[in-house]
N, CA, C and O atoms as a Tripos MOL2 file, in Angstrom:
@<TRIPOS>MOLECULE
protein
  220   219    55     0     0
PROTEIN
NO_CHARGES

@<TRIPOS>ATOM
      1 N           0.4880   -1.4190    0.5210 N.3       1 MET1
      2 CA          0.8350   -0.0540    0.2860 C.3       1 MET1
      3 C           1.0680    1.3170    0.0120 C.2       1 MET1
      4 O           2.2880    1.4230   -0.1180 O.2       1 MET1
      5 N           0.5950    2.2850   -0.1250 N.am      2 SER2
      6 CA          1.7390    3.1640   -0.8690 C.3       2 SER2
      7 C           0.9570    4.4940    0.6820 C.2       2 SER2
      8 O           0.0190    4.4500    1.4790 O.2       2 SER2
      9 N           1.9180    5.3370    0.3850 N.am      3 GLU3
     10 CA          1.5890    6.0730    1.9630 C.3       3 GLU3
     11 C           0.7400    7.6560    1.3830 C.2       3 GLU3
     12 O           1.0440    8.4380    0.4830 O.2       3 GLU3
     13 N          -0.1520    7.6470    2.1450 N.am      4 THR4
     14 CA         -0.7330    8.9150    2.1740 C.3       4 THR4
     15 C           0.7350   10.1460    1.9140 C.2       4 THR4
     16 O           1.8060   10.1520    2.5200 O.2       4 THR4
     17 N           0.2570   11.0980    0.7940 N.am      5 GLN5
     18 CA          0.7110   11.9740    0.8620 C.3       5 GLN5
     19 C          -0.6900   13.6360    1.9480 C.2       5 GLN5
     20 O          -1.8770   13.9600    1.9650 O.2       5 GLN5
     21 N           0.1430   13.9030    2.3470 N.am      6 ARG6
     22 CA         -0.2830   15.1260    3.1400 C.3       6 ARG6
     23 C          -0.0750   17.1210    2.2790 C.2       6 ARG6
     24 O           1.1020   17.4760    2.2240 O.2       6 ARG6
     25 N          -0.6380   17.6870    1.9810 N.am      7 PRO7
     26 CA         -0.2550   18.3620    1.1750 C.3       7 PRO7
     27 C           0.0140   20.1370    2.2010 C.2       7 PRO7
     28 O          -0.4540   20.6840    3.1990 O.2       7 PRO7
     29 N           1.1810   20.4500    1.0020 N.am      8 THR8
     30 CA          2.1230   21.2510    1.9090 C.3       8 THR8
     31 C           1.2660   22.1940    2.2130 C.2       8 THR8
     32 O           0.1260   21.8250    1.9290 O.2       8 THR8
     33 N           1.3370   24.2200    3.0800 N.am      9 GLU9
     34 CA          0.4810   24.3000    3.3350 C.3       9 GLU9
     35 C           0.5030   25.7260    2.0780 C.2       9 GLU9
     36 O          -0.2190   26.7230    2.0660 O.2       9 GLU9
     37 N           1.9330   25.2150    0.8370 N.am     10 ARG10
     38 CA          2.1970   25.2210    0.0080 C.3      10 ARG10
     39 C           0.3080   24.5510   -2.1620 C.2      10 ARG10
     40 O          -0.2010   24.8840   -3.2330 O.2      10 ARG10
     41 N           0.3700   23.9150   -1.4670 N.am     11 GLY11
     42 CA          0.1680   23.0370   -1.4230 C.3      11 GLY11
     43 C          -1.3410   23.6620   -1.7480 C.2      11 GLY11
     44 O          -1.9280   24.0910   -2.7410 O.2      11 GLY11
     45 N          -1.6040   23.4810   -0.4540 N.am     12 ALA12
     46 CA         -3.2700   23.6230   -0.0250 C.3      12 ALA12
     47 C          -4.4550   25.2750   -0.3600 C.2      12 ALA12
     48 O          -5.5870   25.7600   -0.3640 O.2      12 ALA12
     49 N          -2.9040   25.4650   -0.6050 N.am     13 GLU13
     50 CA         -3.5670   26.8530   -0.8170 C.3      13 GLU13
     51 C          -3.4290   27.4360   -2.1720 C.2      13 GLU13
     52 O          -3.8550   28.5350   -2.5260 O.2      13 GLU13
     53 N          -2.5640   26.2780   -3.1290 N.am     14 GLN14
     54 CA         -2.8250   26.9620   -4.7660 C.3      14 GLN14
     55 C          -4.1910   26.2190   -4.9680 C.2      14 GLN14
     56 O          -4.9140   26.8610   -5.7310 O.2      14 GLN14
     57 N          -4.8660   24.8450   -4.4300 N.am     15 CYS15
     58 CA         -5.6060   24.7510   -4.8260 C.3      15 CYS15
     59 C          -7.4250   25.3550   -3.9200 C.2      15 CYS15
     60 O          -7.7190   25.4710   -2.7310 O.2      15 CYS15
     61 N          -8.3850   25.6400   -5.4450 N.am     16 GLY16
     62 CA         -9.6130   26.2680   -4.7420 C.3      16 GLY16
     63 C         -10.1990   25.1520   -4.2880 C.2      16 GLY16
     64 O          -9.8520   23.9880   -4.0880 O.2      16 GLY16
     65 N         -11.6470   26.1030   -4.1170 N.am     17 THR17
     66 CA        -13.0230   24.6060   -4.4530 C.3      17 THR17
     67 C         -14.5690   25.9840   -4.7780 C.2      17 THR17
     68 O         -14.5890   27.1450   -4.3680 O.2      17 THR17
     69 N         -15.3190   25.4850   -5.3590 N.am     18 PHE18
     70 CA        -16.4720   26.3560   -5.4500 C.3      18 PHE18
     71 C         -17.7910   25.3070   -5.0700 C.2      18 PHE18
     72 O         -17.7890   24.1190   -4.7490 O.2      18 PHE18
     73 N         -18.4590   25.8920   -5.1800 N.am     19 GLU19
     74 CA        -20.1540   24.9150   -5.4040 C.3      19 GLU19
     75 C         -20.7150   25.4760   -6.2510 C.2      19 GLU19
     76 O         -20.5900   26.6660   -5.9610 O.2      19 GLU19
     77 N         -21.6850   25.3370   -7.7990 N.am     20 THR20
     78 CA        -22.4410   24.9860   -8.7050 C.3      20 THR20
     79 C         -23.8710   25.7820   -7.9750 C.2      20 THR20
     80 O         -24.0560   26.0220   -6.7820 O.2      20 THR20
     81 N         -24.6330   26.0330   -8.9740 N.am     21 ILE21
     82 CA        -25.9000   26.0020   -8.4260 C.3      21 ILE21
     83 C         -27.1840   26.1150   -8.8290 C.2      21 ILE21
     84 O         -28.1560   26.8680   -8.7830 O.2      21 ILE21
     85 N         -26.5470   24.3370   -9.5330 N.am     22 ASP22
     86 CA        -27.1060   22.5380   -9.6880 C.3      22 ASP22
     87 C         -26.3020   21.9280   -8.4790 C.2      22 ASP22
     88 O         -26.6470   20.7760   -8.2140 O.2      22 ASP22
     89 N         -24.9320   22.6490   -7.3920 N.am     23 GLY23
     90 CA        -24.7940   22.1200   -6.3180 C.3      23 GLY23
     91 C         -22.9000   20.5650   -7.1300 C.2      23 GLY23
     92 O         -22.4270   19.5370   -6.6460 O.2      23 GLY23
     93 N         -22.6830   21.1150   -8.0030 N.am     24 ASP24
     94 CA        -22.1280   20.1750   -8.3270 C.3      24 ASP24
     95 C         -20.4590   20.6510   -7.2470 C.2      24 ASP24
     96 O         -20.4980   21.6460   -6.5230 O.2      24 ASP24
     97 N         -19.5070   20.0080   -7.3120 N.am     25 LEU25
     98 CA        -18.1080   20.9820   -7.0450 C.3      25 LEU25
     99 C         -17.5000   20.7910   -7.9640 C.2      25 LEU25
    100 O         -17.3300   19.8770   -8.7710 O.2      25 LEU25
    101 N         -17.0410   22.1030   -7.7280 N.am     26 VAL26
    102 CA        -15.5270   21.8340   -7.9240 C.3      26 VAL26
    103 C         -13.9970   23.1670   -7.4380 C.2      26 VAL26
    104 O         -13.8640   24.2610   -6.8900 O.2      26 VAL26
    105 N         -13.0250   21.9230   -8.2100 N.am     27 MET27
    106 CA        -11.4620   22.1890   -7.5660 C.3      27 MET27
    107 C         -10.9480   22.7480   -8.8380 C.2      27 MET27
    108 O         -11.0930   22.9050  -10.0510 O.2      27 MET27
    109 N         -10.3020   22.9300   -7.8380 N.am     28 TYR28
    110 CA         -9.6480   23.6000   -9.3180 C.3      28 TYR28
    111 C          -8.1050   24.0140   -9.2720 C.2      28 TYR28
    112 O          -7.4440   23.3800   -8.4500 O.2      28 TYR28
    113 N          -7.3080   25.1410  -10.1520 N.am     29 ASP29
    114 CA         -5.5620   24.8430  -10.1500 C.3      29 ASP29
    115 C          -5.2990   26.2410   -8.9750 C.2      29 ASP29
    116 O          -4.2980   26.7380   -9.4910 O.2      29 ASP29
    117 N          -5.4920   26.7840   -8.2160 N.am     30 ARG30
    118 CA         -5.1890   28.2780   -8.5190 C.3      30 ARG30
    119 C          -4.2700   28.9270   -9.9850 C.2      30 ARG30
    120 O          -4.6850   29.7440  -10.8060 O.2      30 ARG30
    121 N          -2.9260   28.2400   -9.9440 N.am     31 GLU31
    122 CA         -1.9020   28.5830  -11.4970 C.3      31 GLU31
    123 C          -2.0350   27.5690  -12.0340 C.2      31 GLU31
    124 O          -1.1540   26.7280  -11.8550 O.2      31 GLU31
    125 N          -2.6190   27.4020  -12.4760 N.am     32 ASN32
    126 CA         -3.8090   26.0970  -14.3060 C.3      32 ASN32
    127 C          -5.0490   26.8410  -14.6230 C.2      32 ASN32
    128 O          -6.0660   26.1860  -14.3920 O.2      32 ASN32
    129 N          -5.2070   27.8320  -15.0100 N.am     33 ALA33
    130 CA         -6.2640   27.3040  -15.4360 C.3      33 ALA33
    131 C          -7.3650   25.8820  -16.3570 C.2      33 ALA33
    132 O          -8.5930   25.7910  -16.3460 O.2      33 ALA33
    133 N          -6.6060   25.1950  -16.8800 N.am     34 ASN34
    134 CA         -6.3400   23.7420  -17.1920 C.3      34 ASN34
    135 C          -6.6950   22.7750  -16.5270 C.2      34 ASN34
    136 O          -7.0940   21.6890  -16.9470 O.2      34 ASN34
    137 N          -6.5040   23.2990  -14.9100 N.am     35 ALA35
    138 CA         -6.3780   21.6620  -14.4030 C.3      35 ALA35
    139 C          -7.9490   22.3490  -12.6880 C.2      35 ALA35
    140 O          -7.9630   23.1120  -11.7230 O.2      35 ALA35
    141 N          -8.8590   21.4050  -13.3770 N.am     36 TRP36
    142 CA        -10.3210   21.6240  -12.2030 C.3      36 TRP36
    143 C         -11.0630   20.5500  -12.9350 C.2      36 TRP36
    144 O         -11.1000   20.2320  -14.1230 O.2      36 TRP36
    145 N         -11.7890   19.9730  -11.5860 N.am     37 ILE37
    146 CA        -12.6790   18.3950  -11.1420 C.3      37 ILE37
    147 C         -14.1830   18.8890  -11.0290 C.2      37 ILE37
    148 O         -14.4630   19.5790  -10.0490 O.2      37 ILE37
    149 N         -14.7600   18.7150  -11.5670 N.am     38 GLN38
    150 CA        -16.3080   19.0970  -11.3200 C.3      38 GLN38
    151 C         -16.2670   17.9680  -10.8510 C.2      38 GLN38
    152 O         -15.3190   17.2560  -11.1820 O.2      38 GLN38
    153 N         -17.2560   17.4620   -9.9560 N.am     39 THR39
    154 CA        -18.2800   16.0320   -9.7040 C.3      39 THR39
    155 C         -19.8920   16.5830   -8.5920 C.2      39 THR39
    156 O         -20.1920   17.4160   -7.7370 O.2      39 THR39
    157 N         -20.8710   14.7580   -9.8310 N.am     40 SER40
    158 CA        -21.6440   16.0560   -8.1640 C.3      40 SER40
    159 C         -21.3740   15.2600   -7.5510 C.2      40 SER40
    160 O         -22.0790   14.3200   -7.9170 O.2      40 SER40
    161 N         -20.5470   14.8470   -6.5010 N.am     41 TYR41
    162 CA        -20.6680   13.6080   -5.5890 C.3      41 TYR41
    163 C         -19.0750   13.9770   -4.2020 C.2      41 TYR41
    164 O         -17.9190   13.8040   -4.5880 O.2      41 TYR41
    165 N         -19.2040   14.1890   -3.5500 N.am     42 ALA42
    166 CA        -18.0650   14.2710   -2.2510 C.3      42 ALA42
    167 C         -18.0260   13.4170   -0.7770 C.2      42 ALA42
    168 O         -19.0350   12.9580   -0.2420 O.2      42 ALA42
    169 N         -17.3640   13.3630   -0.5180 N.am     43 ILE43
    170 CA        -17.0370   12.7730    1.0240 C.3      43 ILE43
    171 C         -16.3670   13.3100    1.6730 C.2      43 ILE43
    172 O         -15.2000   13.6500    1.4810 O.2      43 ILE43
    173 N         -17.2830   13.5140    2.8660 N.am     44 ASP44
    174 CA        -16.0050   14.2360    4.1000 C.3      44 ASP44
    175 C         -15.1810   13.3520    5.3690 C.2      44 ASP44
    176 O         -15.2390   12.6910    6.4060 O.2      44 ASP44
    177 N         -14.5080   13.8790    4.4560 N.am     45 PHE45
    178 CA        -13.2340   13.2780    4.7770 C.3      45 PHE45
    179 C         -13.3740   13.5830    6.0640 C.2      45 PHE45
    180 O         -12.5050   12.9860    6.7000 O.2      45 PHE45
    181 N         -14.1660   14.3330    6.8610 N.am     46 GLU46
    182 CA        -13.3800   14.5050    8.7380 C.3      46 GLU46
    183 C         -14.7370   13.2350    9.1360 C.2      46 GLU46
    184 O         -14.6440   12.7540   10.2650 O.2      46 GLU46
    185 N         -15.7790   12.7900    8.3640 N.am     47 ASP47
    186 CA        -17.3660   11.7260    8.6020 C.3      47 ASP47
    187 C         -16.2890   10.7710    9.1460 C.2      47 ASP47
    188 O         -15.9150   10.6640   10.3140 O.2      47 ASP47
    189 N         -15.8950   10.1410    8.1300 N.am     48 VAL48
    190 CA        -15.3630    8.7380    7.3150 C.3      48 VAL48
    191 C         -13.7440    8.9560    8.3800 C.2      48 VAL48
    192 O         -13.1260    7.9570    8.0120 O.2      48 VAL48
    193 N         -12.9510    9.5710    9.2650 N.am     49 ARG49
    194 CA        -12.0250    9.7640   10.4510 C.3      49 ARG49
    195 C         -12.5720    9.2560   11.4270 C.2      49 ARG49
    196 O         -11.9220    8.5930   12.2340 O.2      49 ARG49
    197 N         -14.1590    9.5080   11.5770 N.am     50 ALA50
    198 CA        -14.6950    9.8660   12.9400 C.3      50 ALA50
    199 C         -15.5660    8.3610   12.8610 C.2      50 ALA50
    200 O         -16.1270    8.1090   13.9280 O.2      50 ALA50
    201 N         -15.7620    7.3620   11.8130 N.am     51 THR51
    202 CA        -16.6420    5.7930   11.8040 C.3      51 THR51
    203 C         -15.7610    5.4620   11.5260 C.2      51 THR51
    204 O         -16.1600    4.3040   11.3960 O.2      51 THR51
    205 N         -14.4850    5.3810   11.2020 N.am     52 GLY52
    206 CA        -13.3460    4.6930   10.4290 C.3      52 GLY52
    207 C         -13.4810    3.9890    8.8650 C.2      52 GLY52
    208 O         -12.9730    4.5970    7.9240 O.2      52 GLY52
    209 N         -13.8670    3.2750    8.7350 N.am     53 PRO53
    210 CA        -14.1350    2.2450    7.3340 C.3      53 PRO53
    211 C         -14.9410    1.3140    6.9600 C.2      53 PRO53
    212 O         -15.0210    0.3430    7.7120 O.2      53 PRO53
    213 N         -15.3290    1.3180    6.3760 N.am     54 ALA54
    214 CA        -17.1410    0.6200    6.2740 C.3      54 ALA54
    215 C         -16.7320   -0.7220    5.7180 C.2      54 ALA54
    216 O         -15.8960   -0.8010    4.8180 O.2      54 ALA54
    217 N         -17.4020   -1.9320    6.3300 N.am     55 GLU55
    218 CA        -16.8040   -3.1230    6.0650 C.3      55 GLU55
    219 C         -17.8630   -3.8810    5.5040 C.2      55 GLU55
    220 O         -17.6670   -5.0410    5.1400 O.2      55 GLU55
@<TRIPOS>BOND
     1     1     2 1
     2     2     3 1
     3     3     4 2
     4     3     5 am
     5     5     6 1
     6     6     7 1
     7     7     8 2
     8     7     9 am
     9     9    10 1
    10    10    11 1
    11    11    12 2
    12    11    13 am
    13    13    14 1
    14    14    15 1
    15    15    16 2
    16    15    17 am
    17    17    18 1
    18    18    19 1
    19    19    20 2
    20    19    21 am
    21    21    22 1
    22    22    23 1
    23    23    24 2
    24    23    25 am
    25    25    26 1
    26    26    27 1
    27    27    28 2
    28    27    29 am
    29    29    30 1
    30    30    31 1
    31    31    32 2
    32    31    33 am
    33    33    34 1
    34    34    35 1
    35    35    36 2
    36    35    37 am
    37    37    38 1
    38    38    39 1
    39    39    40 2
    40    39    41 am
    41    41    42 1
    42    42    43 1
    43    43    44 2
    44    43    45 am
    45    45    46 1
    46    46    47 1
    47    47    48 2
    48    47    49 am
    49    49    50 1
    50    50    51 1
    51    51    52 2
    52    51    53 am
    53    53    54 1
    54    54    55 1
    55    55    56 2
    56    55    57 am
    57    57    58 1
    58    58    59 1
    59    59    60 2
    60    59    61 am
    61    61    62 1
    62    62    63 1
    63    63    64 2
    64    63    65 am
    65    65    66 1
    66    66    67 1
    67    67    68 2
    68    67    69 am
    69    69    70 1
    70    70    71 1
    71    71    72 2
    72    71    73 am
    73    73    74 1
    74    74    75 1
    75    75    76 2
    76    75    77 am
    77    77    78 1
    78    78    79 1
    79    79    80 2
    80    79    81 am
    81    81    82 1
    82    82    83 1
    83    83    84 2
    84    83    85 am
    85    85    86 1
    86    86    87 1
    87    87    88 2
    88    87    89 am
    89    89    90 1
    90    90    91 1
    91    91    92 2
    92    91    93 am
    93    93    94 1
    94    94    95 1
    95    95    96 2
    96    95    97 am
    97    97    98 1
    98    98    99 1
    99    99   100 2
   100    99   101 am
   101   101   102 1
   102   102   103 1
   103   103   104 2
   104   103   105 am
   105   105   106 1
   106   106   107 1
   107   107   108 2
   108   107   109 am
   109   109   110 1
   110   110   111 1
   111   111   112 2
   112   111   113 am
   113   113   114 1
   114   114   115 1
   115   115   116 2
   116   115   117 am
   117   117   118 1
   118   118   119 1
   119   119   120 2
   120   119   121 am
   121   121   122 1
   122   122   123 1
   123   123   124 2
   124   123   125 am
   125   125   126 1
   126   126   127 1
   127   127   128 2
   128   127   129 am
   129   129   130 1
   130   130   131 1
   131   131   132 2
   132   131   133 am
   133   133   134 1
   134   134   135 1
   135   135   136 2
   136   135   137 am
   137   137   138 1
   138   138   139 1
   139   139   140 2
   140   139   141 am
   141   141   142 1
   142   142   143 1
   143   143   144 2
   144   143   145 am
   145   145   146 1
   146   146   147 1
   147   147   148 2
   148   147   149 am
   149   149   150 1
   150   150   151 1
   151   151   152 2
   152   151   153 am
   153   153   154 1
   154   154   155 1
   155   155   156 2
   156   155   157 am
   157   157   158 1
   158   158   159 1
   159   159   160 2
   160   159   161 am
   161   161   162 1
   162   162   163 1
   163   163   164 2
   164   163   165 am
   165   165   166 1
   166   166   167 1
   167   167   168 2
   168   167   169 am
   169   169   170 1
   170   170   171 1
   171   171   172 2
   172   171   173 am
   173   173   174 1
   174   174   175 1
   175   175   176 2
   176   175   177 am
   177   177   178 1
   178   178   179 1
   179   179   180 2
   180   179   181 am
   181   181   182 1
   182   182   183 1
   183   183   184 2
   184   183   185 am
   185   185   186 1
   186   186   187 1
   187   187   188 2
   188   187   189 am
   189   189   190 1
   190   190   191 1
   191   191   192 2
   192   191   193 am
   193   193   194 1
   194   194   195 1
   195   195   196 2
   196   195   197 am
   197   197   198 1
   198   198   199 1
   199   199   200 2
   200   199   201 am
   201   201   202 1
   202   202   203 1
   203   203   204 2
   204   203   205 am
   205   205   206 1
   206   206   207 1
   207   207   208 2
   208   207   209 am
   209   209   210 1
   210   210   211 1
   211   211   212 2
   212   211   213 am
   213   213   214 1
   214   214   215 1
   215   215   216 2
   216   215   217 am
   217   217   218 1
   218   218   219 1
   219   219   220 2
@<TRIPOS>SUBSTRUCTURE
     1 MET1         2 RESIDUE 1 A MET
     2 SER2         6 RESIDUE 1 A SER
     3 GLU3        10 RESIDUE 1 A GLU
     4 THR4        14 RESIDUE 1 A THR
     5 GLN5        18 RESIDUE 1 A GLN
     6 ARG6        22 RESIDUE 1 A ARG
     7 PRO7        26 RESIDUE 1 A PRO
     8 THR8        30 RESIDUE 1 A THR
     9 GLU9        34 RESIDUE 1 A GLU
    10 ARG10       38 RESIDUE 1 A ARG
    11 GLY11       42 RESIDUE 1 A GLY
    12 ALA12       46 RESIDUE 1 A ALA
    13 GLU13       50 RESIDUE 1 A GLU
    14 GLN14       54 RESIDUE 1 A GLN
    15 CYS15       58 RESIDUE 1 A CYS
    16 GLY16       62 RESIDUE 1 A GLY
    17 THR17       66 RESIDUE 1 A THR
    18 PHE18       70 RESIDUE 1 A PHE
    19 GLU19       74 RESIDUE 1 A GLU
    20 THR20       78 RESIDUE 1 A THR
    21 ILE21       82 RESIDUE 1 A ILE
    22 ASP22       86 RESIDUE 1 A ASP
    23 GLY23       90 RESIDUE 1 A GLY
    24 ASP24       94 RESIDUE 1 A ASP
    25 LEU25       98 RESIDUE 1 A LEU
    26 VAL26      102 RESIDUE 1 A VAL
    27 MET27      106 RESIDUE 1 A MET
    28 TYR28      110 RESIDUE 1 A TYR
    29 ASP29      114 RESIDUE 1 A ASP
    30 ARG30      118 RESIDUE 1 A ARG
    31 GLU31      122 RESIDUE 1 A GLU
    32 ASN32      126 RESIDUE 1 A ASN
    33 ALA33      130 RESIDUE 1 A ALA
    34 ASN34      134 RESIDUE 1 A ASN
    35 ALA35      138 RESIDUE 1 A ALA
    36 TRP36      142 RESIDUE 1 A TRP
    37 ILE37      146 RESIDUE 1 A ILE
    38 GLN38      150 RESIDUE 1 A GLN
    39 THR39      154 RESIDUE 1 A THR
    40 SER40      158 RESIDUE 1 A SER
    41 TYR41      162 RESIDUE 1 A TYR
    42 ALA42      166 RESIDUE 1 A ALA
    43 ILE43      170 RESIDUE 1 A ILE
    44 ASP44      174 RESIDUE 1 A ASP
    45 PHE45      178 RESIDUE 1 A PHE
    46 GLU46      182 RESIDUE 1 A GLU
    47 ASP47      186 RESIDUE 1 A ASP
    48 VAL48      190 RESIDUE 1 A VAL
    49 ARG49      194 RESIDUE 1 A ARG
    50 ALA50      198 RESIDUE 1 A ALA
    51 THR51      202 RESIDUE 1 A THR
    52 GLY52      206 RESIDUE 1 A GLY
    53 PRO53      210 RESIDUE 1 A PRO
    54 ALA54      214 RESIDUE 1 A ALA
    55 GLU55      218 RESIDUE 1 A GLU
């Protein structure tokens, strides 16, 4: 299994997010206008950490 990498402070500041009118989440790179992801589904990792993995 690979090691999970945490974003650096600079890396965290480089990414931005917003919600569209339709409720989709868009995550984008503030330094590269061509780098973005749009999805209608998101996971709250704080909830996952609190409850643990599903079995």
